[in-house]
Amino acid sequence: MNEQSLIKKSAPRVSIVIAVYNREKYLGIAVDSVLRQTYQDWELIISDDGSIDGTLDMAHNFALYDDRIRVLTAEHRGAVYALIAGFNAARGEFIGQLDSDDLLEPPALELTVKALDEDIECGMVYTNYIDIDANGQKQRPGHRCCIPYSRGRLLTNFMTFHFRLIRKSIYDKIGGFNTQFNNIEDYDLCLRLSEVTTIKKINDYLYQYRFHPDSTKVTMDNLERIELCAEAITQALKRQGMESTHKLKVVYNATFCIEAL
């Protein structure tokens, strides 16, 4: 869709952003889950992070199929930069993120929009999720689902997981994603959101979270993730005026295994 056509087209209520890098195997499934939503007043922004496989061609084909789909392209810099580009381009009142290897259940947008409409003080809603394997087989409820939300507990437990729908005005108010936290940018974002707005949970299982060998959640070094989370929490303690009364203690739990030579 060209810029002139975009200006003429009325803004949707919901913008969904998919940041994608070399996901031709799964992108079609993710996009199809948006097309199958019971709530249809949306736009989908596929923000490509310099893919070198068939991902970009697939994204452009989807855009030809449905004019609610837009494609952004850039050189490969990391997921957080693709997300920022997508969120900045979003025109909706509400904005959500769908990982390129995951999928939404059909009523996800309908129920999350309803929750935000019913409580104007709420800046973000999030849902329960199901873990799935590489082939899409459901495994178990996501382990974060059982952790009750509170702003204080969010400092040590990332329970505000998938799916999240956020008021775009609140996202803009806190300055959006921080590039310092590439690959845990959503945790840092949720910490900052919790400081300025009400967050609520919908107990329905509305998101499928895929684990597979090439997933960022598998390939990212665990120590690197821990160190980034520790920095995000430390910054949150400072913002919340807690640094003089509390300090972060990181507990490492080692796991050992013995393999045959």
Short mmCIF file of C-alpha atoms in Angstrom, two decimals:
data_model
loop_
_atom_site.label_atom_id
_atom_site.label_comp_id
_atom_site.label_asym_id
_atom_site.label_seq_id
_atom_site.Cartn_x
_atom_site.Cartn_y
_atom_site.Cartn_z
CA MET A 1 0.00 0.00 0.00
CA ASN A 2 1.48 3.39 -0.93
CA GLU A 3 1.61 6.35 1.48
CA GLN A 4 -1.23 8.26 -0.19
CA SER A 5 -3.55 5.26 0.03
CA LEU A 6 -2.59 4.80 3.67
CA ILE A 7 -3.51 8.40 4.52
CA LYS A 8 -6.95 7.98 2.93
CA LYS A 9 -7.61 4.69 4.70
CA SER A 10 -9.16 5.13 8.14
CA ALA A 11 -6.99 4.04 11.05
CA PRO A 12 -7.86 0.68 12.60
CA ARG A 13 -8.43 0.32 16.33
CA VAL A 14 -5.77 -2.38 16.69
CA SER A 15 -2.25 -2.65 15.31
CA ILE A 16 -0.40 -5.96 15.53
CA VAL A 17 3.35 -6.00 14.96
CA ILE A 18 5.34 -9.04 13.91
CA ALA A 19 9.10 -8.52 14.02
CA VAL A 20 10.63 -11.23 11.84
CA TYR A 21 14.04 -12.57 10.86
CA ASN A 22 14.42 -15.72 8.73
CA ARG A 23 11.12 -17.30 9.75
CA GLU A 24 9.74 -18.56 6.43
CA LYS A 25 8.81 -21.86 8.13
CA TYR A 26 6.47 -20.24 10.67
CA LEU A 27 5.53 -16.74 9.48
CA GLY A 28 2.57 -17.97 7.44
CA ILE A 29 1.08 -19.66 10.50
CA ALA A 30 1.48 -16.50 12.58
CA VAL A 31 -0.10 -14.28 9.92
CA ASP A 32 -2.95 -16.73 9.36
CA SER A 33 -3.77 -16.57 13.08
CA VAL A 34 -4.29 -12.79 12.69
CA LEU A 35 -6.44 -13.25 9.59
CA ARG A 36 -8.62 -15.69 11.55
CA GLN A 37 -9.40 -13.27 14.38
CA THR A 38 -13.06 -12.84 15.33
CA TYR A 39 -12.30 -9.11 15.73
CA GLN A 40 -11.43 -7.68 12.32
CA ASP A 41 -10.68 -3.96 12.82
CA TRP A 42 -6.91 -4.38 12.74
CA GLU A 43 -3.78 -3.74 10.75
CA LEU A 44 -0.81 -6.08 10.70
CA ILE A 45 2.69 -4.67 10.38
CA ILE A 46 5.36 -7.20 9.44
CA SER A 47 8.68 -5.59 10.33
CA ASP A 48 11.49 -7.52 8.66
CA ASP A 49 14.92 -7.46 10.29
CA GLY A 50 16.98 -8.12 7.16
CA SER A 51 15.87 -11.69 6.44
CA ILE A 52 17.96 -13.60 3.88
CA ASP A 53 15.63 -16.55 3.32
CA GLY A 54 12.15 -16.46 1.76
CA THR A 55 10.55 -14.57 4.65
CA LEU A 56 10.35 -11.19 2.94
CA ASP A 57 8.78 -12.57 -0.24
CA MET A 58 6.21 -14.35 1.88
CA ALA A 59 5.44 -11.13 3.78
CA HIS A 60 4.95 -9.15 0.56
CA ASN A 61 2.62 -11.85 -0.77
CA PHE A 62 0.46 -11.52 2.34
CA ALA A 63 0.35 -7.74 1.83
CA LEU A 64 -0.90 -8.28 -1.72
CA TYR A 65 -3.57 -10.64 -0.38
CA ASP A 66 -4.94 -8.26 2.31
CA ASP A 67 -4.51 -4.47 2.29
CA ARG A 68 -4.59 -4.40 6.10
CA ILE A 69 -1.10 -5.92 6.03
CA ARG A 70 1.99 -3.72 5.65
CA VAL A 71 5.63 -4.72 5.34
CA LEU A 72 8.61 -2.76 6.67
CA THR A 73 12.17 -3.62 5.68
CA ALA A 74 15.55 -2.79 7.20
CA GLU A 75 19.05 -4.18 7.55
CA HIS A 76 19.63 -6.82 10.21
CA ARG A 77 20.15 -5.13 13.60
CA GLY A 78 18.14 -7.19 16.08
CA ALA A 79 14.56 -7.80 17.11
CA VAL A 80 14.21 -4.68 19.24
CA TYR A 81 14.93 -2.39 16.27
CA ALA A 82 12.36 -4.16 14.10
CA LEU A 83 9.81 -3.89 16.91
CA ILE A 84 10.48 -0.17 17.35
CA ALA A 85 10.00 0.41 13.62
CA GLY A 86 6.73 -1.53 13.68
CA PHE A 87 5.36 0.17 16.79
CA ASN A 88 6.31 3.60 15.45
CA ALA A 89 4.43 2.87 12.21
CA ALA A 90 1.32 1.63 14.04
CA ARG A 91 -1.85 3.72 13.61
CA GLY A 92 -4.12 1.86 16.01
CA GLU A 93 -5.46 3.00 19.37
CA PHE A 94 -4.29 -0.35 20.76
CA ILE A 95 -1.10 -2.16 19.84
CA GLY A 96 0.09 -5.73 20.34
CA GLN A 97 3.05 -7.93 19.48
CA LEU A 98 2.98 -11.38 17.92
CA ASP A 99 6.25 -13.30 17.70
CA SER A 100 6.88 -14.61 14.19
CA ASP A 101 6.91 -18.26 15.30
CA ASP A 102 3.86 -18.06 17.59
CA LEU A 103 0.12 -17.67 16.98
CA LEU A 104 -3.01 -16.07 18.40
CA GLU A 105 -6.21 -17.90 19.25
CA PRO A 106 -9.18 -16.55 17.20
CA PRO A 107 -10.83 -14.52 20.02
CA ALA A 108 -7.56 -12.94 21.25
CA LEU A 109 -8.19 -9.45 19.86
CA GLU A 110 -11.90 -9.46 20.60
CA LEU A 111 -11.41 -10.24 24.28
CA THR A 112 -8.42 -7.97 24.88
CA VAL A 113 -10.07 -5.01 23.14
CA LYS A 114 -13.21 -5.60 25.23
CA ALA A 115 -11.15 -5.56 28.43
CA LEU A 116 -9.51 -2.24 27.55
CA ASP A 117 -12.83 -0.71 26.49
CA GLU A 118 -14.41 -1.70 29.81
CA ASP A 119 -11.67 -0.05 31.91
CA ILE A 120 -10.28 3.24 30.63
CA GLU A 121 -7.76 3.32 33.50
CA CYS A 122 -6.18 0.10 32.29
CA GLY A 123 -3.21 0.64 29.98
CA MET A 124 -2.39 -2.98 29.21
CA VAL A 125 -4.08 -6.36 29.34
CA TYR A 126 -2.35 -9.71 29.02
CA THR A 127 -3.54 -13.29 28.70
CA ASN A 128 -2.72 -16.86 29.54
CA TYR A 129 -0.74 -18.84 26.98
CA ILE A 130 -0.03 -22.43 25.93
CA ASP A 131 3.42 -23.82 25.12
CA ILE A 132 3.61 -25.64 21.78
CA ASP A 133 6.39 -27.62 20.13
CA ALA A 134 8.04 -27.14 16.74
CA ASN A 135 5.15 -28.96 15.04
CA GLY A 136 2.43 -26.93 16.75
CA GLN A 137 1.41 -29.62 19.22
CA LYS A 138 0.12 -28.16 22.48
CA GLN A 139 2.31 -29.15 25.41
CA ARG A 140 1.25 -27.44 28.65
CA PRO A 141 -0.03 -24.13 30.05
CA GLY A 142 2.75 -21.55 30.12
CA HIS A 143 4.50 -21.63 33.50
CA ARG A 144 4.18 -17.86 33.95
CA CYS A 145 0.38 -18.12 33.90
CA CYS A 146 0.16 -19.23 37.53
CA ILE A 147 1.99 -16.18 38.93
CA PRO A 148 -0.49 -13.52 40.13
CA TYR A 149 0.31 -10.02 38.88
CA SER A 150 1.49 -7.20 41.09
CA ARG A 151 3.85 -4.34 40.31
CA GLY A 152 6.20 -5.44 43.07
CA ARG A 153 6.26 -9.06 42.00
CA LEU A 154 6.95 -8.06 38.40
CA LEU A 155 10.38 -6.96 39.64
CA THR A 156 11.38 -10.62 40.02
CA ASN A 157 8.87 -12.54 37.89
CA PHE A 158 7.95 -11.76 34.29
CA MET A 159 4.32 -12.83 34.53
CA THR A 160 2.93 -10.18 32.14
CA PHE A 161 3.72 -12.45 29.22
CA HIS A 162 1.89 -13.19 25.95
CA PHE A 163 -0.51 -11.99 24.64
CA ARG A 164 -0.35 -8.27 25.53
CA LEU A 165 -2.52 -5.46 24.15
CA ILE A 166 -1.38 -1.94 25.08
CA ARG A 167 -2.85 1.51 24.68
CA LYS A 168 -0.60 3.17 22.10
CA SER A 169 -0.76 6.45 24.05
CA ILE A 170 0.75 4.75 27.12
CA TYR A 171 3.45 3.07 25.03
CA ASP A 172 4.38 6.47 23.60
CA LYS A 173 4.27 8.08 27.04
CA ILE A 174 7.04 5.85 28.42
CA GLY A 175 9.20 6.16 25.32
CA GLY A 176 8.65 2.73 23.83
CA PHE A 177 11.20 -0.08 23.72
CA ASN A 178 14.74 0.45 24.98
CA THR A 179 17.43 -0.85 22.58
CA GLN A 180 19.69 -1.58 25.56
CA PHE A 181 17.53 -4.61 26.28
CA ASN A 182 17.50 -6.38 22.92
CA ASN A 183 15.83 -9.82 23.31
CA ILE A 184 14.35 -8.97 26.75
CA GLU A 185 12.89 -5.67 25.54
CA ASP A 186 9.34 -6.76 26.42
CA TYR A 187 10.24 -7.34 30.08
CA ASP A 188 11.81 -3.90 30.42
CA LEU A 189 8.79 -2.37 28.64
CA CYS A 190 6.36 -4.07 31.04
CA LEU A 191 8.35 -2.90 34.06
CA ARG A 192 8.05 0.71 32.87
CA LEU A 193 4.38 0.31 31.94
CA SER A 194 3.63 -1.00 35.44
CA GLU A 195 4.93 2.27 36.87
CA VAL A 196 2.47 4.50 35.01
CA THR A 197 -0.69 2.49 34.38
CA THR A 198 -2.98 -0.29 35.55
CA ILE A 199 -2.28 -3.76 34.15
CA LYS A 200 -4.86 -6.54 34.12
CA LYS A 201 -4.90 -10.20 33.17
CA ILE A 202 -7.46 -12.12 31.11
CA ASN A 203 -7.54 -15.75 32.24
CA ASP A 204 -8.35 -17.17 28.80
CA TYR A 205 -5.58 -19.06 26.95
CA LEU A 206 -5.29 -16.82 23.89
CA TYR A 207 -1.69 -17.28 22.73
CA GLN A 208 0.42 -20.24 21.58
CA TYR A 209 4.12 -19.89 22.43
CA ARG A 210 6.36 -22.08 20.30
CA PHE A 211 9.61 -23.74 21.37
CA HIS A 212 11.90 -25.00 18.60
CA PRO A 213 15.68 -25.35 18.06
CA ASP A 214 16.09 -22.03 16.22
CA SER A 215 14.00 -19.99 18.63
CA THR A 216 15.55 -16.92 20.26
CA LYS A 217 14.31 -18.22 23.60
CA VAL A 218 16.44 -21.34 23.01
CA THR A 219 19.51 -19.88 21.30
CA MET A 220 20.07 -16.78 23.45
CA ASP A 221 22.76 -17.37 26.07
CA ASN A 222 21.06 -17.82 29.45
CA LEU A 223 23.74 -15.89 31.34
CA GLU A 224 23.33 -12.97 28.93
CA ARG A 225 19.57 -13.03 29.52
CA ILE A 226 20.05 -13.07 33.30
CA GLU A 227 22.44 -10.13 33.16
CA LEU A 228 20.07 -8.08 31.00
CA CYS A 229 17.13 -8.84 33.29
CA ALA A 230 19.23 -7.85 36.30
CA GLU A 231 20.03 -4.50 34.69
CA ALA A 232 16.36 -3.89 33.81
CA ILE A 233 15.34 -4.63 37.41
CA THR A 234 18.12 -2.42 38.81
CA GLN A 235 16.93 0.48 36.66
CA ALA A 236 13.35 -0.15 37.79
CA LEU A 237 14.41 -0.01 41.46
CA LYS A 238 16.00 3.38 40.81
CA ARG A 239 12.93 4.73 38.99
CA GLN A 240 10.67 3.55 41.80
CA GLY A 241 12.84 5.15 44.50
CA MET A 242 13.74 1.80 46.06
CA GLU A 243 17.51 1.81 45.57
CA SER A 244 18.16 3.17 49.10
CA THR A 245 16.04 0.45 50.76
CA HIS A 246 16.42 -2.57 48.49
CA LYS A 247 19.08 -4.22 46.38
CA LEU A 248 18.91 -6.92 43.77
CA LYS A 249 20.36 -10.33 44.60
CA VAL A 250 20.78 -12.73 41.67
CA VAL A 251 20.63 -16.41 42.62
CA TYR A 252 22.15 -18.83 40.11
CA ASN A 253 20.80 -22.38 40.16
CA ALA A 254 23.31 -24.73 38.55
CA THR A 255 22.20 -27.86 36.71
CA PHE A 256 24.67 -30.69 36.13
CA CYS A 257 24.53 -33.61 33.73
CA ILE A 258 26.95 -36.40 32.75
CA GLU A 259 27.27 -37.44 29.14
CA ALA A 260 28.98 -40.45 27.64
CA LEU A 261 32.30 -39.80 25.90
#
